[in-house]
Amino acid sequence: MTTIVRMCVVSLLVFIPACTWAQPATDKPLQSGNAAVKYWQAFAHLPVIDERQEKMLENWNTIPLDAEASKLLQSAQASLRCMIRAAGCTQCYWDLEYDEGPGLLMPHIARCRTLGRLAALQIRSDFVQGKADSGVDCLLALIQLARNTGRDPLLISILVGYSIESNAMEAVGPYLAGLNQAQLQRISSRYTSMSQMALVQQAVFTEKTYMNGWLNKRLEAVEKNKPGSWRDVWISVLMPVADKHESYHDRIKQVASYEKALQLSTELSPVYDQLAQVFDLPFAERAGRFEELIQQARKSNALAEALLPAIHKVASAQNRYQVRQALFRAALAIAEKGPEQLKTVADPFGNGPFEYRKLPEGFELVSKLRIADQPVSYLVGK
Amino acid sequence: MNDPEYTLEAELAAWQPGPVSPDLWKRIGNELSRKQLQSHIHRLPWFFGSAAAAACLLLAVLLYQKHEEAGKRVDASLQDLLPTLGAYGRALSQTPDALDQLLDRHAASTTIHAGVETNQPAFLTSSTVLQELKGNHP
């Protein structure tokens, strides 16, 4: 009996602390939620906009901040407030159904972009009206939205994330030199501590697993269930491409058996690895490698056109984004502590710091990276 | 041979059929060919009916196959209406603007369905709240 009592006491002593440790950390109630849930609340409150307002949002960086812009922003206040609350969350989980393959729904992407444009317009409006603290709140929330949009290792998510963060930098640029020390410090400390988006290299592996891998599994599964059904899957994957390129019809018809379809799908798999390996090369050696690999695959494999991502475009966007991030960090340091801070941030595509150009009311930083023969630069002030 | 059985046999033998006249053969021949023709004529509707049914069946199969293929094409083009990974990936592979246009299209469809109430100001202004408190709400 004594032994049983002792065993119970020992079990309780082990069990109680275990339960305590297993409890979720709820000591930070404002930080513990899933940002995605709050973003969806923001989406639910997105204003109904007409075509004219749609155009306004598209040109959020150049439209006059008049009564019409004010009306549009007024209708978006509930949405923007939810976005700012979401920025307080430590995690963001969009809960996407990766197993759907090419049919994976991403209903949040276009909404994130719309919300981002509204927020960028709000930042402009806040700074113009002298509400710098509100502008900084919205700026930080917008950058967090960008990072959360690009958190999933999917090329499209990452691209939209880049676009949103670029909007944030562009929105604050003209006003950055006019912010006080506390506001600048707040931005720089949050900016450096924010979680990053997924890497493009990771996204290539996701595409391999959930686009190419999905097709392999799907072909096998349907064929096992009903012989001949592989063709339905084959057509459903390739038809969207064939609809845009008539010449592609013959390439679809040439694949006459399940074995051939499966072989083509399997043969495409190593191409993803080769594409990912190009990212390991120094920047100067990457030029043309992505295009070369994709063209090569397209010639020999009918599936390449439909499945292989336009990685060269994403890689180019990644380069721009890396430079813009560095430009923004350098601009923050210079605005906070003066031009001598230029040397603290290196140009990712040069051999030293960015080029610094003093302007009457601010400065401009210029990178060695050139896109379409134009250097990537960041204008601070006017 | 007074056996009655023999007599019966003899009578029976006397009843053997005589030879068929050529005229009878001719009449029988005529009758048979007429019936054969009639039978062919009667079968004609069945023949044409079966052929028509087979043609219909063949047409139906062909149409079904075409419809199925068209259905798959429609399904494929409908895929771009949904915000899927595949649709965005294809847009990205096209012109630089294609992805933006697709996102615009999806954004427009989401804001149109966002609900009428969101068109209202997000927060009540203080004056509106005061009017309500004073009981002056219309």
Coordinates of C-alpha atoms in Angstrom, one line a residue:
Chain A
M1 CA 0.0 0.0 0.0
T2 CA 2.8 2.3 1.0
T3 CA 4.5 1.6 -2.3
I4 CA 1.3 2.5 -4.2
V5 CA 1.0 5.8 -2.4
R6 CA 4.7 6.6 -3.0
M7 CA 4.2 5.8 -6.7
C8 CA 1.2 8.1 -6.9
V9 CA 3.1 10.9 -5.2
V10 CA 6.1 10.5 -7.5
S11 CA 3.8 10.5 -10.5
L12 CA 2.1 13.6 -9.4
L13 CA 5.4 15.3 -8.7
V14 CA 6.5 14.5 -12.3
F15 CA 3.1 15.2 -13.9
I16 CA 2.3 18.6 -12.4
P17 CA 5.5 20.4 -13.6
A18 CA 5.2 18.6 -17.0
C19 CA 1.7 20.1 -17.4
T20 CA 3.0 23.5 -16.4
W21 CA 5.8 23.4 -19.0
A22 CA 3.4 22.1 -21.7
Q23 CA 1.1 25.1 -21.3
P24 CA 1.4 27.6 -24.1
A25 CA 3.2 30.9 -23.3
T26 CA 0.3 33.2 -22.7
D27 CA 2.2 35.8 -20.7
K28 CA 2.2 38.1 -23.8
P29 CA -1.5 38.1 -24.8
L30 CA -1.0 40.9 -27.4
Q31 CA 1.8 39.0 -29.1
S32 CA 0.7 35.5 -29.1
G33 CA -2.0 35.4 -31.8
N34 CA -1.8 34.4 -35.4
A35 CA -1.4 37.5 -37.5
A36 CA -3.1 35.8 -40.5
V37 CA -6.4 35.8 -38.5
K38 CA -6.1 39.5 -38.0
Y39 CA -5.2 40.1 -41.6
W40 CA -8.3 38.2 -42.6
Q41 CA -10.3 40.5 -40.4
A42 CA -8.6 43.4 -42.2
F43 CA -9.6 41.8 -45.6
A44 CA -13.2 41.5 -44.4
H45 CA -13.2 45.3 -43.8
L46 CA -11.6 46.2 -47.1
P47 CA -13.7 49.0 -48.7
V48 CA -15.7 48.4 -51.8
I49 CA -13.9 50.4 -54.4
D50 CA -15.0 51.4 -57.9
E51 CA -12.8 51.5 -61.0
R52 CA -11.6 55.0 -60.3
Q53 CA -10.5 54.2 -56.8
E54 CA -8.8 51.1 -58.1
K55 CA -6.8 53.3 -60.4
M56 CA -6.0 55.6 -57.4
L57 CA -4.7 52.7 -55.5
E58 CA -2.6 51.6 -58.4
N59 CA -1.0 55.0 -58.4
W60 CA -1.0 55.5 -54.6
N61 CA 2.5 57.1 -54.8
T62 CA 1.6 59.9 -57.2
I63 CA -2.1 60.8 -56.8
P64 CA -2.9 64.1 -55.1
L65 CA -3.8 63.8 -51.4
D66 CA -7.2 65.5 -52.0
A67 CA -10.7 64.9 -50.7
E68 CA -11.1 61.9 -52.9
A69 CA -8.0 60.2 -51.5
S70 CA -9.1 61.1 -48.0
K71 CA -12.5 59.5 -48.6
L72 CA -10.9 56.3 -49.8
L73 CA -8.7 56.2 -46.7
Q74 CA -11.6 57.0 -44.4
S75 CA -13.4 53.9 -45.8
A76 CA -10.3 51.8 -45.1
Q77 CA -9.7 52.7 -41.5
A78 CA -11.1 49.5 -40.0
S79 CA -9.0 47.5 -42.3
L80 CA -5.8 49.4 -41.6
R81 CA -6.4 49.2 -37.8
C82 CA -6.6 45.4 -38.1
M83 CA -3.4 45.4 -40.1
I84 CA -1.6 47.4 -37.3
R85 CA -2.9 44.9 -34.7
A86 CA -1.7 42.0 -36.8
A87 CA 1.8 43.5 -36.7
G88 CA 1.9 42.9 -33.0
C89 CA 1.7 39.1 -33.4
T90 CA 4.8 37.0 -33.3
Q91 CA 3.7 34.5 -35.8
C92 CA 1.8 34.4 -39.1
Y93 CA 0.4 31.1 -40.4
W94 CA -1.7 31.3 -43.6
D95 CA -2.6 27.6 -43.4
L96 CA -2.3 27.0 -47.2
E97 CA -3.2 23.6 -48.6
Y98 CA 0.1 22.7 -50.2
D99 CA -1.1 19.2 -51.2
E100 CA -3.4 20.8 -53.8
G101 CA -0.4 21.3 -56.1
P102 CA -1.0 23.8 -58.9
G103 CA -4.5 24.2 -57.5
L104 CA -3.2 25.5 -54.2
L105 CA -5.5 28.5 -53.5
M106 CA -3.8 31.7 -52.4
P107 CA -6.8 34.0 -51.7
H108 CA -4.8 36.2 -49.4
I109 CA -2.2 37.3 -51.9
A110 CA -4.2 39.9 -53.9
R111 CA -5.8 41.1 -50.7
C112 CA -2.4 41.7 -49.0
R113 CA -1.4 43.7 -52.1
T114 CA -4.6 45.9 -51.9
L115 CA -4.2 46.4 -48.2
G116 CA -0.5 47.2 -48.7
R117 CA -1.4 49.9 -51.2
L118 CA -4.0 51.4 -48.9
A119 CA -1.4 51.5 -46.1
A120 CA 1.2 53.1 -48.3
L121 CA -1.3 55.8 -49.2
Q122 CA -2.1 56.2 -45.5
I123 CA 1.6 56.7 -44.7
R124 CA 1.8 59.5 -47.3
S125 CA -1.3 61.1 -45.9
D126 CA -0.1 60.8 -42.3
F127 CA 3.3 62.4 -43.0
V128 CA 1.8 65.2 -45.1
Q129 CA -0.6 66.0 -42.3
G130 CA 2.2 66.0 -39.7
K131 CA 1.0 62.8 -38.0
A132 CA 4.5 61.3 -38.0
D133 CA 3.9 58.8 -35.2
S134 CA 0.9 57.4 -36.9
G135 CA 2.8 57.3 -40.1
V136 CA 5.6 55.3 -38.4
D137 CA 3.0 52.9 -36.9
C138 CA 1.6 52.3 -40.3
L139 CA 5.0 52.0 -41.9
L140 CA 6.1 49.3 -39.5
A141 CA 2.8 47.5 -39.8
L142 CA 3.2 47.6 -43.6
I143 CA 6.7 46.2 -43.6
Q144 CA 5.5 43.5 -41.3
L145 CA 2.6 42.7 -43.7
A146 CA 5.2 42.4 -46.5
R147 CA 7.3 40.0 -44.4
N148 CA 4.2 38.0 -43.5
T149 CA 3.0 37.8 -47.1
G150 CA 6.4 36.4 -48.2
R151 CA 6.7 34.0 -45.3
D152 CA 5.4 31.0 -47.2
P153 CA 8.2 29.6 -49.5
L154 CA 6.2 30.2 -52.6
L155 CA 7.6 32.4 -55.4
I156 CA 4.4 34.4 -55.8
S157 CA 4.1 35.1 -52.1
I158 CA 7.7 36.2 -52.0
L159 CA 7.3 38.5 -55.1
V160 CA 4.2 40.2 -53.6
G161 CA 6.0 40.5 -50.3
Y162 CA 8.9 42.3 -52.1
S163 CA 6.4 44.6 -53.8
I164 CA 4.7 45.5 -50.6
E165 CA 8.0 46.3 -48.8
S166 CA 9.2 48.3 -51.7
N167 CA 6.0 50.4 -51.4
A168 CA 6.7 50.9 -47.7
M169 CA 10.2 52.2 -48.4
E170 CA 9.0 54.4 -51.2
A171 CA 6.1 55.8 -49.1
V172 CA 8.4 56.9 -46.2
G173 CA 11.4 58.0 -48.4
P174 CA 10.4 61.7 -48.9
Y175 CA 9.7 62.1 -45.1
L176 CA 12.6 60.0 -43.6
A177 CA 15.0 63.0 -43.2
G178 CA 12.3 64.9 -41.3
L179 CA 11.7 62.3 -38.6
N180 CA 13.0 62.8 -35.1
Q181 CA 15.6 60.6 -33.4
A182 CA 13.0 58.6 -31.4
Q183 CA 11.0 57.8 -34.5
L184 CA 14.1 56.9 -36.5
Q185 CA 15.4 54.6 -33.8
R186 CA 12.0 53.0 -33.5
I187 CA 12.0 52.2 -37.2
S188 CA 15.6 50.9 -37.3
S189 CA 15.3 48.7 -34.3
R190 CA 12.1 47.1 -35.5
Y191 CA 13.3 46.8 -39.0
T192 CA 16.4 44.9 -38.1
S193 CA 14.6 42.6 -35.7
M194 CA 11.7 41.6 -38.0
S195 CA 11.6 38.1 -39.3
Q196 CA 12.6 37.7 -42.9
M197 CA 10.6 36.4 -45.9
A198 CA 11.3 33.0 -47.2
L199 CA 14.2 32.7 -49.6
V200 CA 13.8 32.2 -53.3
Q201 CA 16.0 29.1 -53.1
Q202 CA 13.5 27.6 -50.6
A203 CA 10.6 28.4 -52.9
V204 CA 12.3 26.5 -55.7
F205 CA 12.3 23.4 -53.6
T206 CA 8.7 24.0 -52.6
E207 CA 7.8 24.2 -56.3
K208 CA 9.7 20.9 -56.9
T209 CA 7.8 19.2 -54.1
Y210 CA 4.4 20.6 -54.5
M211 CA 4.2 21.2 -58.3
N212 CA 6.4 18.5 -59.9
G213 CA 6.0 16.1 -56.9
W214 CA 2.3 16.6 -56.9
L215 CA 2.0 15.7 -60.5
N216 CA 4.0 12.4 -60.0
K217 CA 1.8 11.4 -57.1
R218 CA -1.4 12.4 -58.9
L219 CA -0.6 10.5 -62.1
E220 CA 0.2 7.4 -60.1
A221 CA -2.9 7.7 -57.9
V222 CA -5.4 8.2 -60.7
E223 CA -3.9 5.6 -63.0
K224 CA -4.0 3.0 -60.1
N225 CA -7.7 3.9 -59.5
K226 CA -8.8 3.8 -63.1
P227 CA -6.4 2.9 -65.9
G228 CA -6.3 5.6 -68.6
S229 CA -7.2 8.4 -66.2
W230 CA -3.6 9.7 -66.3
R231 CA -4.6 11.6 -69.5
D232 CA -7.2 13.7 -67.6
V233 CA -4.5 14.9 -65.2
W234 CA -2.1 15.4 -68.0
I235 CA -4.5 17.6 -70.0
S236 CA -5.6 19.5 -66.9
V237 CA -2.0 20.5 -66.1
L238 CA -1.0 21.3 -69.7
M239 CA -4.2 22.7 -71.2
P240 CA -3.8 26.2 -69.6
V241 CA -0.5 26.5 -71.5
A242 CA -1.9 25.0 -74.7
D243 CA -4.7 27.5 -74.6
K244 CA -2.2 30.3 -74.9
H245 CA 0.2 28.5 -77.4
E246 CA -1.5 26.6 -80.3
S247 CA 1.8 24.9 -81.2
Y248 CA 1.7 23.2 -77.8
H249 CA -1.2 21.0 -78.7
D250 CA 1.0 18.6 -80.7
R251 CA 3.4 18.3 -77.8
I252 CA 0.6 17.2 -75.5
K253 CA -0.6 14.6 -78.0
Q254 CA 2.9 13.2 -78.5
V255 CA 2.7 11.9 -75.0
A256 CA 0.5 8.8 -75.6
S257 CA 1.1 6.7 -72.5
Y258 CA 1.0 6.9 -68.8
E259 CA 4.6 5.6 -68.7
K260 CA 5.8 8.5 -70.9
A261 CA 3.9 11.1 -68.9
L262 CA 5.4 9.8 -65.7
Q263 CA 8.8 9.7 -67.2
L264 CA 8.6 13.3 -68.3
S265 CA 7.4 14.4 -64.9
T266 CA 10.2 12.5 -63.2
E267 CA 12.9 13.8 -65.6
L268 CA 11.9 17.4 -64.7
S269 CA 12.7 16.9 -61.0
P270 CA 16.6 17.4 -61.3
V271 CA 16.1 20.7 -63.2
Y272 CA 14.7 22.3 -60.0
D273 CA 17.9 21.3 -58.2
Q274 CA 20.0 22.7 -60.9
L275 CA 18.0 26.0 -60.8
A276 CA 18.5 26.2 -57.0
Q277 CA 22.2 25.6 -57.4
V278 CA 22.6 28.7 -59.6
F279 CA 21.8 30.8 -56.5
D280 CA 25.0 29.5 -55.0
L281 CA 27.0 31.0 -57.8
P282 CA 28.5 34.5 -57.4
F283 CA 26.1 37.1 -58.8
A284 CA 28.2 37.9 -61.8
E285 CA 28.2 34.2 -62.9
R286 CA 24.5 33.8 -62.6
A287 CA 23.7 35.9 -65.7
G288 CA 21.8 33.9 -68.2
R289 CA 22.2 30.6 -66.3
F290 CA 18.5 30.4 -65.3
E291 CA 17.2 31.2 -68.8
E292 CA 19.7 28.6 -70.2
L293 CA 18.5 25.8 -67.9
I294 CA 14.8 26.6 -68.5
Q295 CA 15.2 26.8 -72.3
Q296 CA 17.1 23.5 -72.3
A297 CA 14.4 21.8 -70.3
R298 CA 11.6 23.2 -72.5
K299 CA 13.2 21.8 -75.6
S300 CA 13.3 18.2 -74.3
N301 CA 10.3 18.1 -71.9
A302 CA 6.7 19.1 -72.7
L303 CA 6.1 19.6 -69.0
A304 CA 8.7 22.3 -68.5
E305 CA 6.6 25.0 -70.1
A306 CA 3.7 24.3 -67.7
L307 CA 5.6 23.6 -64.5
L308 CA 9.0 25.2 -64.3
P309 CA 8.8 28.6 -62.7
A310 CA 10.1 31.8 -64.3
I311 CA 12.9 31.8 -61.8
H312 CA 15.0 34.3 -63.7
K313 CA 12.3 37.0 -63.1
V314 CA 12.1 36.2 -59.4
A315 CA 15.9 36.1 -59.1
S316 CA 16.0 39.6 -60.6
A317 CA 13.3 40.8 -58.2
Q318 CA 15.3 39.3 -55.3
N319 CA 18.4 41.2 -56.4
R320 CA 16.4 44.5 -56.4
Y321 CA 14.9 43.7 -53.0
Q322 CA 18.3 42.9 -51.4
V323 CA 19.6 46.2 -52.7
R324 CA 16.5 48.1 -51.5
Q325 CA 16.8 46.6 -48.1
A326 CA 20.4 47.6 -47.8
L327 CA 19.6 51.1 -49.2
F328 CA 16.9 51.5 -46.6
R329 CA 19.1 50.4 -43.7
A330 CA 21.8 52.8 -44.9
A331 CA 19.3 55.7 -45.3
L332 CA 18.0 55.1 -41.8
A333 CA 21.6 55.2 -40.4
I334 CA 22.4 58.3 -42.3
A335 CA 19.2 60.1 -41.3
E336 CA 19.8 59.1 -37.6
K337 CA 23.5 59.7 -37.3
G338 CA 24.8 61.5 -40.3
P339 CA 26.5 60.7 -43.7
E340 CA 29.5 59.1 -42.0
Q341 CA 27.3 56.1 -41.4
L342 CA 27.4 55.4 -45.1
K343 CA 30.3 53.0 -44.6
T344 CA 28.4 50.9 -42.1
V345 CA 26.2 49.3 -44.8
A346 CA 27.8 47.8 -47.9
D347 CA 26.2 47.7 -51.3
P348 CA 25.4 44.0 -51.9
F349 CA 26.3 44.4 -55.6
G350 CA 29.3 46.6 -55.2
N351 CA 32.7 46.5 -53.5
G352 CA 32.0 49.1 -50.9
P353 CA 29.3 51.5 -49.7
F354 CA 26.6 53.1 -51.8
E355 CA 27.2 56.3 -53.7
Y356 CA 26.0 59.2 -51.6
R357 CA 24.6 62.3 -53.3
K358 CA 23.6 65.3 -51.2
L359 CA 20.4 67.1 -52.2
P360 CA 19.0 70.5 -51.1
E361 CA 16.5 68.8 -48.8
G362 CA 17.8 65.3 -48.3
F363 CA 20.1 62.8 -50.1
E364 CA 20.1 60.0 -52.6
L365 CA 21.9 56.7 -52.3
V366 CA 22.9 54.8 -55.5
S367 CA 23.8 51.2 -55.9
K368 CA 26.1 49.5 -58.4
L369 CA 23.2 47.2 -59.4
R370 CA 21.6 48.3 -62.6
I371 CA 18.2 47.2 -63.8
A372 CA 17.3 48.0 -67.4
D373 CA 20.4 50.1 -67.6
Q374 CA 19.3 52.3 -64.7
P375 CA 21.1 52.1 -61.3
V376 CA 18.9 51.2 -58.3
S377 CA 18.7 54.2 -56.0
Y378 CA 16.8 55.5 -53.0
L379 CA 15.8 59.1 -52.6
V380 CA 15.4 60.5 -49.1
G381 CA 13.8 63.9 -48.8
K382 CA 13.2 66.0 -51.8
Chain B
M1 CA -54.7 -63.5 -99.9
N2 CA -57.9 -63.0 -98.0
D3 CA -56.0 -61.6 -95.1
P4 CA -57.8 -58.4 -94.2
E5 CA -54.6 -56.7 -93.3
Y6 CA -53.3 -57.4 -96.8
T7 CA -56.3 -55.7 -98.2
L8 CA -55.7 -52.6 -96.1
E9 CA -52.1 -52.5 -97.2
A10 CA -53.2 -52.7 -100.7
E11 CA -55.6 -49.8 -100.3
L12 CA -53.1 -47.7 -98.6
A13 CA -50.6 -48.3 -101.4
A14 CA -53.2 -47.1 -103.8
W15 CA -53.4 -43.8 -102.0
Q16 CA -49.8 -42.8 -102.8
P17 CA -49.6 -39.1 -104.1
G18 CA -49.5 -38.6 -107.8
P19 CA -46.7 -36.6 -109.4
V20 CA -46.7 -32.8 -108.9
S21 CA -47.8 -31.0 -112.0
P22 CA -45.4 -28.3 -113.4
D23 CA -48.1 -25.7 -112.9
L24 CA -48.1 -26.4 -109.2
W25 CA -44.3 -26.1 -109.0
K26 CA -44.5 -22.8 -110.8
R27 CA -47.3 -21.5 -108.4
I28 CA -45.3 -22.6 -105.4
G29 CA -42.2 -20.9 -106.7
N30 CA -44.0 -17.7 -107.4
E31 CA -45.6 -17.7 -103.9
L32 CA -42.2 -18.3 -102.3
S33 CA -40.4 -15.4 -104.1
R34 CA -43.3 -13.1 -103.2
K35 CA -43.1 -13.9 -99.5
Q36 CA -39.3 -13.5 -99.6
L37 CA -39.6 -10.1 -101.1
Q38 CA -42.3 -9.1 -98.6
S39 CA -40.0 -10.3 -95.8
H40 CA -37.2 -8.2 -97.2
I41 CA -39.5 -5.2 -97.4
H42 CA -40.6 -5.8 -93.8
R43 CA -37.0 -5.9 -92.6
L44 CA -36.0 -2.6 -94.3
P45 CA -37.3 -0.3 -91.5
W46 CA -35.5 -2.4 -89.0
F47 CA -32.3 -2.2 -91.0
F48 CA -32.6 1.6 -91.5
G49 CA -33.6 2.0 -87.8
S50 CA -30.6 0.1 -86.6
A51 CA -28.3 2.0 -88.9
A52 CA -29.7 5.3 -87.7
A53 CA -29.4 4.2 -84.1
A54 CA -25.8 3.2 -84.6
A55 CA -25.0 6.5 -86.3
C56 CA -26.7 8.4 -83.5
L57 CA -24.6 6.4 -81.0
L58 CA -21.4 7.1 -82.9
L59 CA -22.3 10.8 -83.1
A60 CA -23.1 10.9 -79.4
V61 CA -19.8 9.3 -78.5
L62 CA -17.9 11.8 -80.7
L63 CA -19.8 14.7 -79.3
Y64 CA -19.3 13.5 -75.8
Q65 CA -15.5 13.2 -76.4
K66 CA -15.5 16.7 -77.9
H67 CA -17.6 18.1 -75.1
E68 CA -15.3 16.5 -72.6
E69 CA -12.3 18.0 -74.2
A70 CA -14.0 21.4 -74.4
G71 CA -15.0 21.0 -70.7
K72 CA -11.4 20.4 -69.8
R73 CA -10.4 23.4 -71.8
V74 CA -13.0 25.5 -70.0
D75 CA -11.8 24.1 -66.7
A76 CA -8.3 25.0 -67.7
S77 CA -9.2 28.6 -68.6
L78 CA -11.4 28.8 -65.5
Q79 CA -8.3 27.9 -63.5
D80 CA -7.0 31.5 -64.1
L81 CA -10.2 32.8 -62.5
L82 CA -9.1 31.3 -59.2
P83 CA -6.2 32.6 -57.2
T84 CA -4.2 29.5 -57.5
L85 CA -0.5 28.8 -57.4
G86 CA -0.7 27.4 -61.0
A87 CA -2.5 30.5 -62.4
Y88 CA 0.0 32.9 -60.8
G89 CA 2.9 30.8 -61.9
R90 CA 1.6 30.9 -65.5
A91 CA 1.1 34.6 -65.4
L92 CA 4.6 35.1 -64.1
S93 CA 6.0 33.1 -67.1
Q94 CA 4.2 35.4 -69.5
T95 CA 4.8 39.2 -69.8
P96 CA 6.0 41.2 -66.8
D97 CA 2.5 42.8 -66.5
A98 CA 0.6 39.5 -66.6
L99 CA 1.0 38.7 -62.9
D100 CA 0.1 42.3 -61.9
Q101 CA -3.0 42.1 -64.1
L102 CA -4.1 38.8 -62.6
L103 CA -3.6 40.1 -59.1
D104 CA -5.6 43.2 -60.1
R105 CA -8.4 41.0 -61.4
H106 CA -8.5 39.0 -58.2
A107 CA -8.2 42.1 -56.1
A108 CA -11.1 43.7 -57.9
S109 CA -13.3 40.6 -57.5
T110 CA -12.5 40.5 -53.7
T111 CA -13.4 44.2 -53.1
I112 CA -16.6 44.0 -55.1
H113 CA -17.8 41.1 -52.9
A114 CA -16.5 42.8 -49.7
G115 CA -20.0 43.8 -48.5
V116 CA -21.9 47.0 -48.5
E117 CA -21.4 47.8 -44.9
T118 CA -17.7 48.3 -45.4
N119 CA -18.5 51.3 -47.6
Q120 CA -19.6 53.1 -44.5
P121 CA -17.1 55.1 -42.4
A122 CA -15.1 52.7 -40.3
F123 CA -15.7 54.6 -37.1
L124 CA -18.5 56.8 -35.9
T125 CA -17.4 60.4 -35.6
S126 CA -17.6 61.9 -32.1
S127 CA -20.5 64.2 -33.3
T128 CA -22.5 61.2 -34.5
V129 CA -21.9 59.5 -31.2
L130 CA -23.0 62.7 -29.4
Q131 CA -26.2 62.9 -31.5
E132 CA -27.0 59.4 -30.6
L133 CA -26.4 60.0 -26.9
K134 CA -28.7 63.1 -27.0
G135 CA -31.3 61.0 -28.7
N136 CA -31.2 63.1 -31.8
H137 CA -30.6 60.1 -34.0
P138 CA -32.9 60.2 -37.0

